[in-house]
Short mmCIF file of C-alpha atoms and ligand atoms in Angstrom, two decimals:
data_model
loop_
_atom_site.label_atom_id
_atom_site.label_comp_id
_atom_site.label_asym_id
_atom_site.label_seq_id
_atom_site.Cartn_x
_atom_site.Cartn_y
_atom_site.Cartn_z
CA UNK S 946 51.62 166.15 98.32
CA UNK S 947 51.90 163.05 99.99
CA UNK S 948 51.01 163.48 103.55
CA UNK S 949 48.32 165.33 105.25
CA UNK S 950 50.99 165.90 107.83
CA UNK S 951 54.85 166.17 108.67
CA UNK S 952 55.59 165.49 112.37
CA UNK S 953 59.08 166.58 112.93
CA UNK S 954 60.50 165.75 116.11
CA UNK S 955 59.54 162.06 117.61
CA UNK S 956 59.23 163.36 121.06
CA UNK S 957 55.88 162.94 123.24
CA UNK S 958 54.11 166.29 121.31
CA UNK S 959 55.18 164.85 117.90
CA UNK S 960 54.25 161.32 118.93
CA UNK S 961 50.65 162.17 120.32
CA UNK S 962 50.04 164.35 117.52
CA UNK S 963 50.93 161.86 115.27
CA UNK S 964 48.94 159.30 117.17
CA UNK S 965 45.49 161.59 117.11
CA UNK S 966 45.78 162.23 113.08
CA UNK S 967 46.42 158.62 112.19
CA UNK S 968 43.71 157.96 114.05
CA UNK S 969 41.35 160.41 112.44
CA UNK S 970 42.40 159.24 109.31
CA UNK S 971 45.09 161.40 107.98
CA UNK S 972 48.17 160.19 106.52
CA UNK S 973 50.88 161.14 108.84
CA UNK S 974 55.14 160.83 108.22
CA UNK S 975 57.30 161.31 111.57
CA UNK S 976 61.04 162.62 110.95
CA UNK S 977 63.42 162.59 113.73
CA UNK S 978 67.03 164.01 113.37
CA UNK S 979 68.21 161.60 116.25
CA UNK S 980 68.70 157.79 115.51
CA UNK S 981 65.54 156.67 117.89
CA UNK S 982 62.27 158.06 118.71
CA UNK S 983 61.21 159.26 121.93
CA UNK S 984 62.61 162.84 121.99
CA UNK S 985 64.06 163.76 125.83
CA UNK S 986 61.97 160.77 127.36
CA UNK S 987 64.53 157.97 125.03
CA UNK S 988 65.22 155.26 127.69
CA UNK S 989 68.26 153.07 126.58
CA UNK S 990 68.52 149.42 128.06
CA UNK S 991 72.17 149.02 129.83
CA UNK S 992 72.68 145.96 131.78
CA UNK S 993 69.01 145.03 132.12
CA UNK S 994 67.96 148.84 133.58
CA UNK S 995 66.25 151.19 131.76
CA UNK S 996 68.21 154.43 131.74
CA UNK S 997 66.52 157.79 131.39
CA UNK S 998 69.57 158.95 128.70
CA UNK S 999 68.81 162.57 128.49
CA UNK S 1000 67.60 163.31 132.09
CA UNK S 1001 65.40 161.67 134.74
CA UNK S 1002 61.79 161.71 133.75
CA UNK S 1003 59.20 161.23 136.24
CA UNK S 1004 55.65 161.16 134.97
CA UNK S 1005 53.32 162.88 137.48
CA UNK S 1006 49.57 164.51 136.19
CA UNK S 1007 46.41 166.01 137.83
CA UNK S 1008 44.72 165.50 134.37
CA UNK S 1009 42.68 162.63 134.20
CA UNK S 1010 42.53 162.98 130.07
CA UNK S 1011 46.36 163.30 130.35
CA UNK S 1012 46.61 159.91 132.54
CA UNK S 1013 43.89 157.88 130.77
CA UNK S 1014 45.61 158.96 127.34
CA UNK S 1015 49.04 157.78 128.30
CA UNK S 1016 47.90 154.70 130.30
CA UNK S 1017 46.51 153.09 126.50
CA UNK S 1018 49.93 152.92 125.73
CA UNK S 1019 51.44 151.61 128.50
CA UNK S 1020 50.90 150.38 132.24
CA UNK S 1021 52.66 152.37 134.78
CA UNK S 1022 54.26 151.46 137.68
CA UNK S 1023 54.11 153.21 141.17
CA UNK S 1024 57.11 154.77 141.84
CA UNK S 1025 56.75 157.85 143.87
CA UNK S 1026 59.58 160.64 143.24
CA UNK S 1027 61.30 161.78 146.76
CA UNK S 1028 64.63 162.53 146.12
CA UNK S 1029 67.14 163.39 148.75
CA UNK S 1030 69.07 166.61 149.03
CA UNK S 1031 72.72 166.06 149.88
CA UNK S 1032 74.26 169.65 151.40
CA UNK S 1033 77.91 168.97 151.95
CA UNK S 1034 77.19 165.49 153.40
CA UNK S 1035 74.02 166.67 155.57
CA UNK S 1036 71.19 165.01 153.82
CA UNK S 1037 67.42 166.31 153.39
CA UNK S 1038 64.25 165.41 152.56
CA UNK S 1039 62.90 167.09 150.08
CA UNK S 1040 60.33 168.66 148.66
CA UNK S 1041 60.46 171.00 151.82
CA UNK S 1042 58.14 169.49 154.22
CA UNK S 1043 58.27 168.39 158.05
CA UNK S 1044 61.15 165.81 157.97
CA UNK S 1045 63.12 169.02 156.06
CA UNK S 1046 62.56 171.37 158.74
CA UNK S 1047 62.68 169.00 161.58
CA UNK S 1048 66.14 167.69 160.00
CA UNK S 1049 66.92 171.75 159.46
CA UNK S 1050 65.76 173.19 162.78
CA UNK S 1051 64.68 170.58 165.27
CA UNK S 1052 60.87 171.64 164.99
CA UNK S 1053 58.54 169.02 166.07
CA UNK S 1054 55.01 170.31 165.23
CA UNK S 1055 53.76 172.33 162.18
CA UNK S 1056 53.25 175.47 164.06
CA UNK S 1057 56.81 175.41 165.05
CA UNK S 1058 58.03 174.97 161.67
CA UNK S 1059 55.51 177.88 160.39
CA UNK S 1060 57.03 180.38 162.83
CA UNK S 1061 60.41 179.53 162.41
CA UNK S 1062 59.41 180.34 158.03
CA UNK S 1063 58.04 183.43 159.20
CA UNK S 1064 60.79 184.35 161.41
CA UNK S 1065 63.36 184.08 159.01
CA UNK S 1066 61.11 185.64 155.77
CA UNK S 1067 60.03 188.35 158.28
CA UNK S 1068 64.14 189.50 159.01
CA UNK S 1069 64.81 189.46 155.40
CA UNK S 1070 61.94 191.85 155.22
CA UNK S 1071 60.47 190.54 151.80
CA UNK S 1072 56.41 191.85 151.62
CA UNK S 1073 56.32 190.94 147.56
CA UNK S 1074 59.13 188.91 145.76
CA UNK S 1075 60.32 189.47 142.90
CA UNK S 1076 62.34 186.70 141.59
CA UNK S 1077 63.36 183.64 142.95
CA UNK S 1078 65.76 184.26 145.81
CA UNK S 1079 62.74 186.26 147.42
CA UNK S 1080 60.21 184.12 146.40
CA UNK S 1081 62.16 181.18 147.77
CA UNK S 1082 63.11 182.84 151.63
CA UNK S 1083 59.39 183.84 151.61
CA UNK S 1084 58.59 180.29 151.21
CA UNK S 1085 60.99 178.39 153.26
CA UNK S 1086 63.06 180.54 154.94
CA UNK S 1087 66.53 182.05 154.75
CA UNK S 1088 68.35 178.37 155.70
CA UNK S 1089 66.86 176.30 153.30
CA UNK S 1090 67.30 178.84 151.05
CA UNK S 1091 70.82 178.88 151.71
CA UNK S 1092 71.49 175.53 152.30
CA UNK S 1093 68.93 173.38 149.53
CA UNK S 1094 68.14 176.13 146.69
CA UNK S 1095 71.05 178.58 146.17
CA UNK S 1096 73.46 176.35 145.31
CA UNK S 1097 71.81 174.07 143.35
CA UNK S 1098 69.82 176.98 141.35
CA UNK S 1099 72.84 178.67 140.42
CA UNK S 1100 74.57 175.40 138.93
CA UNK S 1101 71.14 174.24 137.50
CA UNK S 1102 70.67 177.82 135.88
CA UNK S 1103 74.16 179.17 135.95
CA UNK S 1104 72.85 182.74 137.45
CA UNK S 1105 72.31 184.09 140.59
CA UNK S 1106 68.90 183.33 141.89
CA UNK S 1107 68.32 187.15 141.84
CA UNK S 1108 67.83 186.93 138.17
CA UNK S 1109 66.12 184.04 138.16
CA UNK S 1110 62.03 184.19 137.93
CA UNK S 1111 59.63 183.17 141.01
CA UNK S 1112 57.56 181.14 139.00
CA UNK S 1113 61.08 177.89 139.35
CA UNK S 1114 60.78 177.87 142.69
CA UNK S 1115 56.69 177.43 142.85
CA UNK S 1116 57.31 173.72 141.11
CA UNK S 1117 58.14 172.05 144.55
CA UNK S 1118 55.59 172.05 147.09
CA UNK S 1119 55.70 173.15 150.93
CA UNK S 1120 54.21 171.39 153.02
CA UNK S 1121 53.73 171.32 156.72
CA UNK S 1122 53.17 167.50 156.72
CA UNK S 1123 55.27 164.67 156.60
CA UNK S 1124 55.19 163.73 153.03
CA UNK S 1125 58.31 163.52 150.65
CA UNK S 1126 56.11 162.75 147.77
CA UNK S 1127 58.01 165.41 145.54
CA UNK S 1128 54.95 166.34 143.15
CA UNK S 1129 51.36 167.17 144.49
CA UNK S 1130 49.94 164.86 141.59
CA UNK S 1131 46.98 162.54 141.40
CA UNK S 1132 48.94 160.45 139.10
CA UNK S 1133 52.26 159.30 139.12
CA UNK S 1134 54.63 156.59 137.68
CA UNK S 1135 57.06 155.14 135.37
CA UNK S 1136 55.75 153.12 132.13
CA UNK S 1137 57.12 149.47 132.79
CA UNK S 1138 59.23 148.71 130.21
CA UNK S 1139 60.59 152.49 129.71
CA UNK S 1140 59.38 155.75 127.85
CA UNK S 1141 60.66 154.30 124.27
CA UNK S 1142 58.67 151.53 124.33
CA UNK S 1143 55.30 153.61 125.54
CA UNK S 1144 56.44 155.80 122.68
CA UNK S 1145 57.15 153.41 119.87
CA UNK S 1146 53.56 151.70 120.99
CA UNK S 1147 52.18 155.21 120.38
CA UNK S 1148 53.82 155.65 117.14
CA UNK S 1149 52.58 152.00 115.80
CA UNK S 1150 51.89 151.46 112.27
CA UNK S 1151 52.91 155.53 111.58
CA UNK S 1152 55.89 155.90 109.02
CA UNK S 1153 59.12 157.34 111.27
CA UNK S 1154 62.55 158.29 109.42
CA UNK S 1155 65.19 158.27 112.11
CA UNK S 1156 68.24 160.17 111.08
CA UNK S 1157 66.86 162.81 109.04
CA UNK S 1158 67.24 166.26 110.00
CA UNK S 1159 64.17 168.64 108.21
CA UNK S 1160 65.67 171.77 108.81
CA UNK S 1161 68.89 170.78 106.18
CA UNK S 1162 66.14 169.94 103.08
CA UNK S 1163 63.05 172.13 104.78
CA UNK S 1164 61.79 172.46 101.32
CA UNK S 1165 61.95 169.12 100.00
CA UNK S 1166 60.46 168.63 103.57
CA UNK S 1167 57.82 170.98 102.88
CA UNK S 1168 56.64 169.94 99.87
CA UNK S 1169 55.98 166.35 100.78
CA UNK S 1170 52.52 167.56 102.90
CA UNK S 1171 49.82 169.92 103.71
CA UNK S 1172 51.10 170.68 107.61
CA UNK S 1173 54.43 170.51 109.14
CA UNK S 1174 54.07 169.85 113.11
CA UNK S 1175 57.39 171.57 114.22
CA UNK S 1176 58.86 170.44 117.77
CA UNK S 1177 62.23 171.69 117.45
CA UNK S 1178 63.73 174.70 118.36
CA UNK S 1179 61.66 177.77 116.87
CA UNK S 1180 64.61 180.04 117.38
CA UNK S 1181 66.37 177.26 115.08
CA UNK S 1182 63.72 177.38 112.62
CA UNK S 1183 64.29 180.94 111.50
CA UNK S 1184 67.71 180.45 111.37
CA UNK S 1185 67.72 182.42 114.57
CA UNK S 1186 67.40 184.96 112.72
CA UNK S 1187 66.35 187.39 115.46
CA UNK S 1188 68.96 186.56 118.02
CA UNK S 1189 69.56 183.19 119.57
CA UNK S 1190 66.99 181.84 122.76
CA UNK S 1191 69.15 180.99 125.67
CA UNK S 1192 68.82 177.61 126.92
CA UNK S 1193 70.64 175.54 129.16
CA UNK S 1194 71.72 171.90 127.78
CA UNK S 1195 72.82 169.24 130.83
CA UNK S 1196 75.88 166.61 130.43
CA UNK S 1197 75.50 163.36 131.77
CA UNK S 1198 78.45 160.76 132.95
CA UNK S 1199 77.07 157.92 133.04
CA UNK S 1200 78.99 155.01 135.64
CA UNK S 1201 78.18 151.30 135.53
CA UNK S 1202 78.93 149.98 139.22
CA UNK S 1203 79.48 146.74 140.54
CA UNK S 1204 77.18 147.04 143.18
CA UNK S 1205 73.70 146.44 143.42
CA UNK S 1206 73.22 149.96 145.41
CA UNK S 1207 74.58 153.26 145.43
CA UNK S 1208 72.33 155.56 147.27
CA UNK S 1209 69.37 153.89 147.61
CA UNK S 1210 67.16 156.23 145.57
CA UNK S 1211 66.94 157.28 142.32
CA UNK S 1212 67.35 161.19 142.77
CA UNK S 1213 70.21 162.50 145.10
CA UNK S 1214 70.28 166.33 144.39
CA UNK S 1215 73.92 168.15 145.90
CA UNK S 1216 72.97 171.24 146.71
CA UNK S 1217 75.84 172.83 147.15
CA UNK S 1218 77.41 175.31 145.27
CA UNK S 1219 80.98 173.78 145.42
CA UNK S 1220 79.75 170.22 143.89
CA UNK S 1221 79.99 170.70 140.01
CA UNK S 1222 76.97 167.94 139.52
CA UNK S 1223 73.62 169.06 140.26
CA UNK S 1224 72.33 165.85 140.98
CA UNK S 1225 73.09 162.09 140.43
CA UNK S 1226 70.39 159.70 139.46
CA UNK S 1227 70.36 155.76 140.05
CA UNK S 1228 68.07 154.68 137.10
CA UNK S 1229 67.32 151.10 138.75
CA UNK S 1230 65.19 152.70 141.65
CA UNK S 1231 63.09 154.12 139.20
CA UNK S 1232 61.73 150.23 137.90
CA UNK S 1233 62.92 148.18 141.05
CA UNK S 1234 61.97 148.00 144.62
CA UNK S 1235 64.29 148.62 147.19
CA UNK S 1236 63.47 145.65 149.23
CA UNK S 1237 63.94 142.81 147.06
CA UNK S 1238 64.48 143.11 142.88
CA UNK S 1239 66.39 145.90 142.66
CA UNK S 1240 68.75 144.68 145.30
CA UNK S 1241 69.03 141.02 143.54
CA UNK S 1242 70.63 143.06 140.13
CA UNK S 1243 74.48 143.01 140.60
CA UNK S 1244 74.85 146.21 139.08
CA UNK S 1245 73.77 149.51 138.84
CA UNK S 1246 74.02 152.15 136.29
CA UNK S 1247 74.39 155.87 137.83
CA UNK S 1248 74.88 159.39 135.79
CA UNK S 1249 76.14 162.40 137.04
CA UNK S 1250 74.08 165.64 136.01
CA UNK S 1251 76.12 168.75 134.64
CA UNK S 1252 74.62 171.69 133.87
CA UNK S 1253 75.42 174.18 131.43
CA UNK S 1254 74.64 177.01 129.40
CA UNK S 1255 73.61 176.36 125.61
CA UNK S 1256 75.30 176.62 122.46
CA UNK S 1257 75.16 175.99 118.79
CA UNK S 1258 75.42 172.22 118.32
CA UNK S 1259 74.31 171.72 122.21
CA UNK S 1260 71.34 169.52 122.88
CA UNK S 1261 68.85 172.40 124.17
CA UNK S 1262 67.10 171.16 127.50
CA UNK S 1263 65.73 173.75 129.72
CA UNK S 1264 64.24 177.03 127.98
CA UNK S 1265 65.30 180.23 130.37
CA UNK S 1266 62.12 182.28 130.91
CA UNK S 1267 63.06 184.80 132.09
CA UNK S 1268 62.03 188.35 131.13
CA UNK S 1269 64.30 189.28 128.20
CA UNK S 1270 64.01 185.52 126.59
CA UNK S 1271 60.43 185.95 126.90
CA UNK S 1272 60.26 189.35 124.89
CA UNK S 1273 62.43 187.35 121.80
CA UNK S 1274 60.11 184.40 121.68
CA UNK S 1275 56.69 186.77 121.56
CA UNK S 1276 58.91 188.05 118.56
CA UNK S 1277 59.92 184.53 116.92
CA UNK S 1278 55.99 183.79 117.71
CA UNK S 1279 54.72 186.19 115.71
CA UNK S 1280 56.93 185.05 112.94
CA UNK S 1281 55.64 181.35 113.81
CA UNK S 1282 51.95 182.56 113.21
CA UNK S 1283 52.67 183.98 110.21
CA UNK S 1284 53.89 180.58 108.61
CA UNK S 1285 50.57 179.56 107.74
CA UNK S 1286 51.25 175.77 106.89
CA UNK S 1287 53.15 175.10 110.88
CA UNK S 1288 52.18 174.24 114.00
CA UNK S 1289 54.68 174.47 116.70
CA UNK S 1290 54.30 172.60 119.50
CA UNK S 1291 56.17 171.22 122.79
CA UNK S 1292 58.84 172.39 125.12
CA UNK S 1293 61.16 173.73 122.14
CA UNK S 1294 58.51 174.87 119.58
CA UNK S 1295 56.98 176.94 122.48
CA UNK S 1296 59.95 177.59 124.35
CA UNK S 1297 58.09 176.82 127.58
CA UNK S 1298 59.40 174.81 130.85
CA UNK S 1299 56.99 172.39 130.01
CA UNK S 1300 56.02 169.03 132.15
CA UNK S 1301 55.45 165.91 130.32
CA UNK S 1302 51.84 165.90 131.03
CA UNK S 1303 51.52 169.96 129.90
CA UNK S 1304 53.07 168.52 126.82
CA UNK S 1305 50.89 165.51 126.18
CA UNK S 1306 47.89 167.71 127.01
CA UNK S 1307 48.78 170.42 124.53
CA UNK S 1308 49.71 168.02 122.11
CA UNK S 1309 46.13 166.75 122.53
CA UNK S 1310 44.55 170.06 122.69
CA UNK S 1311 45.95 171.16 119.34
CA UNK S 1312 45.07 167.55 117.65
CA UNK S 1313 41.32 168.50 118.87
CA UNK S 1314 41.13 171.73 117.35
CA UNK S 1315 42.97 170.63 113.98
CA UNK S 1316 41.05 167.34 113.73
CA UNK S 1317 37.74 168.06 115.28
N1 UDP F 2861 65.39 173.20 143.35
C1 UDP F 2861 66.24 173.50 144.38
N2 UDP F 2861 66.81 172.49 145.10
C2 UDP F 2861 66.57 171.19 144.83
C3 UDP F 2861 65.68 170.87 143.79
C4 UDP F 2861 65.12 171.90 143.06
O1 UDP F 2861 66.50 174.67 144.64
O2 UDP F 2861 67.13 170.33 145.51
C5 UDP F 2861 64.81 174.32 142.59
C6 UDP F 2861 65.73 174.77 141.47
O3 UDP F 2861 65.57 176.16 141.35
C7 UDP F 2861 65.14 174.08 140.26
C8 UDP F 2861 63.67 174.14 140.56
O4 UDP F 2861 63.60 173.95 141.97
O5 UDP F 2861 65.48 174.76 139.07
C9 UDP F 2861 62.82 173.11 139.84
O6 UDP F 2861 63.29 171.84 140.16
P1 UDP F 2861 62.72 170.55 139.45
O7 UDP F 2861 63.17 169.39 140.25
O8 UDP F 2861 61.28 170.74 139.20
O9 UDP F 2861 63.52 170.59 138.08
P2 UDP F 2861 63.63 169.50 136.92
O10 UDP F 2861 63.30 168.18 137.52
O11 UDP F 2861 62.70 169.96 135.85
O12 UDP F 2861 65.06 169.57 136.51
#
């Protein structure tokens, strides 16, 4: 045995974890089957911006542990997500708050917009709902359903918000204030500098193989330490052996413009159901100012979001929990707890729609009650 632990996967819950036992004192190795570290948060540098490669990550925490933790390894900058819906060339505000509903329905005052909610949730007679079509009207209404969250659900999920479950939709906040601040966090920012550098300054001084997939030599693997930290799949790691998890993977086309500005914010979401992106992201807004340095950059680098149902050999993204996923992980679970030498940990091991912070704070949960 030469390691007290194996961290496979160099994402944020293999890089934390791997952070907290090197710094108890345990000898720690960190595999990664991808050429860099940094798991879904991998920032590559293309014509001086830092592009989010594998989706837009926005950091955003109510967990002061969570943002004191992350903020030793890097400083963060105040960027506040508020992306803008596009519906067939109408554009929104968004998360739904007063500038959506004045934009919607010409309501001036809060109690105008709550009675024109309760209007429309009243005529689609919903009392309790069920999944997120429901749960959605009964928030917002029957127009912003229609026109900000069908469309893009269905293309972000690829299934009819009917079989979706309520629990999506209660991510974005309503609000009867003007505030386009799209998370109701304490904390919020970008590290300077990007996620893989806040990730490799985690991971300093730890041993990382890049390139090495654990799954193809799991016994070699295996034998080389006491505990295996396992952040991949855990459908994967049984060989999916009881039936495959669903999960949908995204495709990105990425653009480099001539232009210093394309839409003059980082998130654009098309809502629409006829629009085969869900959303295109301009990854200088995230690090630049509007006013002045982003503007002075000549370019800009934008990518297209395409969603799409997983398959073998897909990058997994987004774990569907929903009801019938749910019952097969409780099953590959008990499998997991059964392998007495693994932990598995983050948004694949535990098959959860996981934040960044939930991660992190896991990840540091699980370090406390292995290392004390
Ligand atoms: N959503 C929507 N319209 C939007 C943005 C989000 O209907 O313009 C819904 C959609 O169901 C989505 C969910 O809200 O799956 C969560 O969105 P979030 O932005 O949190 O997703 P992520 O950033 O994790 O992709």
């Amino acid at each position: 045995m030469n390691y007290d632990y194996l961290i496979v996967g160099s994402g944020l819950y293999g890089a934390v974890f791997a952070r907290k036992a090197t710094d108890a004192g345990k000898s720690v190795l960190v595999i990664d089957k991808r050429s860099n570290i940094g798991g879904n948060v991998y920032t590559e540098d293309i014509e001086g911006i830092h592009v989010h490669k594998y989706g837009a990550h926005i950091f955003h925490t109510n967990i002061k542990e969570v943002w004191d933790y992350v903020n030793q390894f890097a400083e963060f900058n105040r960027f506040t997500n508020s992306p803008v819906a596009n519906y067939k060339g109408e554009l929104f505000s968004l998360p739904f708050n007063m500038y959506t509903f004045n934009k919607m329905w010409g309501v001036v005052t809060p109690e105008e917009a709550a009675a024109k909610i309760e209007e429309q949730r009243k005529a689609a007679g919903i009392t309790e709902p069920k999944n997120l079509e429901e749960q959605a009207i009964s928030l917002v209404g029957t127009d912003i359903y229609e026109k900000l969250i069908k469309g893009y659900t269905q293309k972000q999920w690829g299934r009819p918000c009917t079989e979706l479950p309520a629990f999506i939709i209660k991510r974005l906040p309503v609000r009867l204030t003007f505030d386009n601040n799209y998370f109701n966090a304490l904390y919020q920012g970008i590290p300077k500098g990007g996620y893989t550098k806040m990730v490799a300054n985690m991971l300093d001084g730890i041993e990382v193989r890049l390139g090495v997939n654990y799954l193809d030599n799991k016994d070699e693997f295996d034998a080389m330490a006491d505990k295996v930290i396992f952040t991949g799949p855990i459908d994967e790691y049984f060989g999916f052996k009881l039936g495959y998890l669903e999960y949908r993977s995204v495709r990105f086309e990425n653009e480099v413009l001539d232009k210093p500005n394309f839409q003059g914010n980082a998130a654009v979401n098309y809502t629409d159901a006829e629009t085969p992106w869900t959303r295109i992201i301009e990854h200088k807004w995230f690090e630049f100012g509007k006013d002045d340095d982003g503007n002075d950059l000549p370019k800009t680098v934008i990518s297209r979001e395409f969603s799409s149902e997983w398959k073998p050999g897909d990058e997994p993204y987004y774990p569907v929990n929903d009801e019938k996923n749910g019952k097969l992980y409780q099953e590959y679970k008990a499998l997991g707890d059964k392998e007495e030498k693994v932990i598995f940990g983050g948004r694949l091991g535990e098959y959860k729609y996981y934040d960044m912070d939930a991660v992190i704070k896991s990840a540091l949960d699980m370090a406390k009650k292995e290392l004390g």
